[in-house]
PDB file of C-alpha atoms in Angstrom:
ATOM      1  CA  MET A 523     -17.131 -13.895  29.955  1.00 50.00           C
ATOM      2  CA  LEU A 524     -18.572 -12.627  26.688  1.00 55.00           C
ATOM      3  CA  ASN A 525     -22.036 -13.622  25.606  1.00 62.00           C
ATOM      4  CA  SER A 526     -22.452 -15.103  22.179  1.00 64.00           C
ATOM      5  CA  ILE A 527     -24.133 -12.657  19.827  1.00 67.00           C
ATOM      6  CA  THR A 528     -25.746 -13.680  16.579  1.00 73.00           C
ATOM      7  CA  VAL A 529     -25.775 -10.964  13.937  1.00 83.00           C
ATOM      8  CA  ASP A 530     -27.884 -11.132  10.800  1.00 92.00           C
ATOM      9  CA  THR A 531     -25.550 -10.072   8.002  1.00 94.00           C
ATOM     10  CA  GLY A 532     -28.258  -9.793   5.334  1.00 97.00           C
ATOM     11  CA  LEU A 533     -27.614  -6.091   4.807  1.00 98.00           C
ATOM     12  CA  VAL A 534     -23.854  -6.476   4.396  1.00 98.00           C
ATOM     13  CA  GLY A 535     -24.183  -7.488   0.725  1.00 98.00           C
ATOM     14  CA  PRO A 536     -26.149  -4.388  -0.294  1.00 99.00           C
ATOM     15  CA  MET A 537     -23.782  -2.155   1.700  1.00 99.00           C
ATOM     16  CA  LEU A 538     -20.749  -3.713   0.004  1.00 99.00           C
ATOM     17  CA  ALA A 539     -22.423  -3.300  -3.388  1.00 99.00           C
ATOM     18  CA  GLN A 540     -23.083   0.400  -2.678  1.00 99.00           C
ATOM     19  CA  ILE A 541     -19.471   0.832  -1.549  1.00 99.00           C
ATOM     20  CA  GLY A 542     -18.341  -0.950  -4.721  1.00 99.00           C
ATOM     21  CA  LEU A 543     -20.443   1.451  -6.796  1.00 99.00           C
ATOM     22  CA  THR A 544     -18.808   4.410  -5.061  1.00 98.00           C
ATOM     23  CA  PHE A 545     -15.318   3.106  -5.827  1.00 98.00           C
ATOM     24  CA  ALA A 546     -16.305   2.270  -9.420  1.00 98.00           C
ATOM     25  CA  VAL A 547     -17.518   5.837  -9.989  1.00 98.00           C
ATOM     26  CA  PHE A 548     -14.358   7.145  -8.314  1.00 96.00           C
ATOM     27  CA  LEU A 549     -12.181   5.135 -10.712  1.00 97.00           C
ATOM     28  CA  PHE A 550     -14.307   6.176 -13.700  1.00 96.00           C
ATOM     29  CA  LEU A 551     -13.996   9.814 -12.609  1.00 93.00           C
ATOM     30  CA  PHE A 552     -10.243   9.390 -12.230  1.00 90.00           C
ATOM     31  CA  THR A 553      -9.908   8.034 -15.792  1.00 92.00           C
ATOM     32  CA  LYS A 554     -11.930  10.969 -17.168  1.00 89.00           C
ATOM     33  CA  ARG A 555     -10.491  13.789 -15.091  1.00 84.00           C
ATOM     34  CA  LEU A 556      -6.775  13.040 -14.819  1.00 82.00           C
ATOM     35  CA  PRO A 557      -5.968  13.047 -18.572  1.00 83.00           C
ATOM     36  CA  LEU A 558      -7.952  16.261 -19.047  1.00 80.00           C
ATOM     37  CA  PHE A 559      -6.278  17.986 -16.105  1.00 76.00           C
ATOM     38  CA  MET A 560      -2.838  16.927 -17.326  1.00 77.00           C
ATOM     39  CA  LYS A 561      -3.624  18.227 -20.821  1.00 80.00           C
ATOM     40  CA  LYS A 562      -4.817  21.593 -19.421  1.00 74.00           C
ATOM     41  CA  GLY A 563      -2.021  21.812 -16.842  1.00 72.00           C
ATOM     42  CA  LEU A 564      -4.408  21.809 -13.876  1.00 68.00           C
ATOM     43  CA  VAL A 565      -3.772  20.264 -10.481  1.00 64.00           C
ATOM     44  CA  PRO A 566      -6.444  17.597  -9.784  1.00 58.00           C
ATOM     45  CA  GLY A 567      -8.641  18.622  -6.883  1.00 58.00           C
ATOM     46  CA  ASN A 568      -7.321  22.190  -6.981  1.00 59.00           C
ATOM     47  CA  PRO A 569      -8.166  23.942 -10.263  1.00 54.00           C
ATOM     48  CA  ASN A 570      -6.097  27.079 -10.816  1.00 54.00           C
ATOM     49  CA  LYS A 571      -8.924  29.431 -11.775  1.00 59.00           C
ATOM     50  CA  PRO A 572     -12.445  30.014 -10.466  1.00 64.00           C
ATOM     51  CA  GLY A 573     -15.068  28.422 -12.693  1.00 67.00           C
ATOM     52  CA  VAL A 574     -12.716  25.798 -14.139  1.00 64.00           C
ATOM     53  CA  MET A 575     -14.864  22.929 -12.874  1.00 68.00           C
ATOM     54  CA  ASP A 576     -17.946  24.438 -14.525  1.00 70.00           C
ATOM     55  CA  SER A 577     -16.080  24.724 -17.815  1.00 73.00           C
ATOM     56  CA  LEU A 578     -15.107  21.052 -17.933  1.00 79.00           C
ATOM     57  CA  PRO A 579     -16.714  18.919 -20.634  1.00 85.00           C
ATOM     58  CA  ASP A 580     -19.811  16.937 -19.666  1.00 89.00           C
ATOM     59  CA  ALA A 581     -17.912  13.634 -19.893  1.00 88.00           C
ATOM     60  CA  THR A 582     -15.701  14.838 -17.037  1.00 86.00           C
ATOM     61  CA  ARG A 583     -18.210  16.878 -15.050  1.00 89.00           C
ATOM     62  CA  PHE A 584     -21.015  14.277 -14.955  1.00 94.00           C
ATOM     63  CA  PRO A 585     -18.966  11.592 -13.127  1.00 95.00           C
ATOM     64  CA  SER A 586     -17.713  14.270 -10.733  1.00 91.00           C
ATOM     65  CA  ASP A 587     -21.274  15.298  -9.911  1.00 94.00           C
ATOM     66  CA  ASN A 588     -22.262  11.672  -9.431  1.00 97.00           C
ATOM     67  CA  PHE A 589     -19.352  10.989  -7.090  1.00 96.00           C
ATOM     68  CA  LYS A 590     -20.535  13.901  -4.932  1.00 95.00           C
ATOM     69  CA  ASN A 591     -24.082  12.470  -4.983  1.00 96.00           C
ATOM     70  CA  LEU A 592     -22.743   9.150  -3.697  1.00 97.00           C
ATOM     71  CA  ALA A 593     -21.661  10.959  -0.521  1.00 96.00           C
ATOM     72  CA  GLU A 594     -25.119  12.426   0.126  1.00 97.00           C
ATOM     73  CA  VAL A 595     -28.284  10.260   0.259  1.00 97.00           C
ATOM     74  CA  PRO A 596     -26.392   6.946   0.582  1.00 98.00           C
ATOM     75  CA  ILE A 597     -25.261   8.038   4.051  1.00 98.00           C
ATOM     76  CA  LEU A 598     -28.851   7.463   5.185  1.00 99.00           C
ATOM     77  CA  PHE A 599     -28.697   4.040   3.530  1.00 99.00           C
ATOM     78  CA  TYR A 600     -25.570   3.044   5.423  1.00 99.00           C
ATOM     79  CA  ALA A 601     -27.110   4.359   8.642  1.00 99.00           C
ATOM     80  CA  VAL A 602     -30.354   2.382   8.324  1.00 99.00           C
ATOM     81  CA  CYS A 603     -28.419  -0.772   7.421  1.00 99.00           C
ATOM     82  CA  LEU A 604     -26.035  -0.424  10.355  1.00 98.00           C
ATOM     83  CA  VAL A 605     -28.753   0.458  12.878  1.00 98.00           C
ATOM     84  CA  ALA A 606     -30.895  -2.486  11.762  1.00 98.00           C
ATOM     85  CA  THR A 607     -27.917  -4.850  11.931  1.00 97.00           C
ATOM     86  CA  VAL A 608     -26.682  -3.690  15.345  1.00 95.00           C
ATOM     87  CA  ALA A 609     -30.212  -3.680  16.788  1.00 96.00           C
ATOM     88  CA  GLY A 610     -30.864  -7.177  15.437  1.00 96.00           C
ATOM     89  CA  LEU A 611     -33.832  -5.979  13.402  1.00 97.00           C
ATOM     90  CA  VAL A 612     -32.820  -7.182   9.936  1.00 98.00           C
ATOM     91  CA  ASP A 613     -35.629  -8.920   8.102  1.00 98.00           C
ATOM     92  CA  ASP A 614     -36.289 -10.024   4.537  1.00 98.00           C
ATOM     93  CA  SER A 615     -38.192  -6.807   3.760  1.00 98.00           C
ATOM     94  CA  LEU A 616     -35.239  -4.623   4.736  1.00 99.00           C
ATOM     95  CA  VAL A 617     -32.841  -6.756   2.723  1.00 99.00           C
ATOM     96  CA  ALA A 618     -35.084  -6.642  -0.367  1.00 99.00           C
ATOM     97  CA  LEU A 619     -35.529  -2.879  -0.042  1.00 99.00           C
ATOM     98  CA  ALA A 620     -31.769  -2.449   0.366  1.00 99.00           C
ATOM     99  CA  TRP A 621     -31.173  -4.282  -2.905  1.00 99.00           C
ATOM    100  CA  VAL A 622     -33.830  -2.131  -4.617  1.00 99.00           C
ATOM    101  CA  PHE A 623     -32.056   0.986  -3.326  1.00 99.00           C
ATOM    102  CA  VAL A 624     -28.676  -0.216  -4.595  1.00 99.00           C
ATOM    103  CA  ALA A 625     -30.030  -1.322  -7.983  1.00 99.00           C
ATOM    104  CA  PHE A 626     -31.611   2.053  -8.617  1.00 99.00           C
ATOM    105  CA  ARG A 627     -28.506   3.886  -7.380  1.00 99.00           C
ATOM    106  CA  VAL A 628     -26.484   1.884  -9.918  1.00 99.00           C
ATOM    107  CA  LEU A 629     -28.928   2.979 -12.635  1.00 99.00           C
ATOM    108  CA  HIS A 630     -28.760   6.560 -11.348  1.00 99.00           C
ATOM    109  CA  SER A 631     -24.958   6.520 -11.534  1.00 99.00           C
ATOM    110  CA  PHE A 632     -24.996   5.021 -15.024  1.00 98.00           C
ATOM    111  CA  ILE A 633     -27.414   7.680 -16.262  1.00 98.00           C
ATOM    112  CA  GLN A 634     -25.592  10.564 -14.594  1.00 98.00           C
ATOM    113  CA  CYS A 635     -22.128   9.428 -15.685  1.00 97.00           C
ATOM    114  CA  THR A 636     -23.143   8.924 -19.319  1.00 96.00           C
ATOM    115  CA  TYR A 637     -25.982  10.760 -21.033  1.00 96.00           C
ATOM    116  CA  ASN A 638     -27.403  12.474 -17.903  1.00 97.00           C
ATOM    117  CA  LYS A 639     -31.000  12.977 -19.031  1.00 97.00           C
ATOM    118  CA  VAL A 640     -32.572  14.586 -15.965  1.00 96.00           C
ATOM    119  CA  VAL A 641     -36.033  13.021 -16.301  1.00 98.00           C
ATOM    120  CA  HIS A 642     -34.480   9.527 -16.381  1.00 98.00           C
ATOM    121  CA  ARG A 643     -32.043  10.313 -13.591  1.00 98.00           C
ATOM    122  CA  PHE A 644     -34.764  11.807 -11.392  1.00 98.00           C
ATOM    123  CA  SER A 645     -37.059   8.810 -11.935  1.00 98.00           C
ATOM    124  CA  VAL A 646     -34.518   6.292 -10.668  1.00 98.00           C
ATOM    125  CA  PHE A 647     -33.398   8.671  -7.903  1.00 98.00           C
ATOM    126  CA  PHE A 648     -37.014   8.974  -6.770  1.00 99.00           C
ATOM    127  CA  ILE A 649     -37.523   5.197  -6.708  1.00 99.00           C
ATOM    128  CA  SER A 650     -34.296   4.666  -4.746  1.00 99.00           C
ATOM    129  CA  SER A 651     -35.322   7.398  -2.304  1.00 99.00           C
ATOM    130  CA  ILE A 652     -38.748   5.818  -1.778  1.00 99.00           C
ATOM    131  CA  ALA A 653     -37.062   2.457  -1.103  1.00 99.00           C
ATOM    132  CA  LEU A 654     -34.814   4.164   1.448  1.00 99.00           C
ATOM    133  CA  LEU A 655     -37.739   5.937   3.109  1.00 99.00           C
ATOM    134  CA  VAL A 656     -39.649   2.650   3.358  1.00 99.00           C
ATOM    135  CA  MET A 657     -36.539   1.045   4.898  1.00 99.00           C
ATOM    136  CA  TRP A 658     -36.550   3.686   7.642  1.00 99.00           C
ATOM    137  CA  ILE A 659     -40.305   3.291   8.200  1.00 99.00           C
ATOM    138  CA  ARG A 660     -39.894  -0.490   8.381  1.00 99.00           C
ATOM    139  CA  LEU A 661     -37.004  -0.141  10.845  1.00 99.00           C
ATOM    140  CA  VAL A 662     -39.063   2.116  13.121  1.00 98.00           C
ATOM    141  CA  TRP A 663     -41.955  -0.347  12.822  1.00 98.00           C
ATOM    142  CA  LEU A 664     -39.716  -3.249  13.830  1.00 98.00           C
ATOM    143  CA  TYR A 665     -38.083  -1.247  16.623  1.00 97.00           C
ATOM    144  CA  THR A 666     -41.357  -0.183  18.204  1.00 96.00           C
ATOM    145  CA  GLY A 667     -42.827  -3.657  17.808  1.00 92.00           C
ATOM    146  CA  SER A 668     -45.842  -2.318  15.954  1.00 73.00           C
TER     147      SER A 668
END
């Protein structure tokens, strides 16, 4: 007989929002890259010559760079959310921090996919990273019962 398990799903919303952001950037990248590649006769995902990706216009390269970024730090976000959920350690602080992380990642993506001013992009990246670090600290705190 299986025991009934109650799972706090408070972190599911922020995870779905982050996943939605990833797909939105993917679609935006697709709309920027495909027409350019067709015009230049390149195969998407497999440029014919070395350095082709570096020679792409900013409007195409920026979303590509952002899509790669969405496969880096957010992995730690998904991990902390899943560990907290499975361990039954979700609390209001973690949920609030998760939404802060996602909000600033949305801003980061907007900045990087459009005008890409590094000082602006770094500022929101830094804030999202601090939120993520505090999530991990909070999770350890909850786990150890401190």
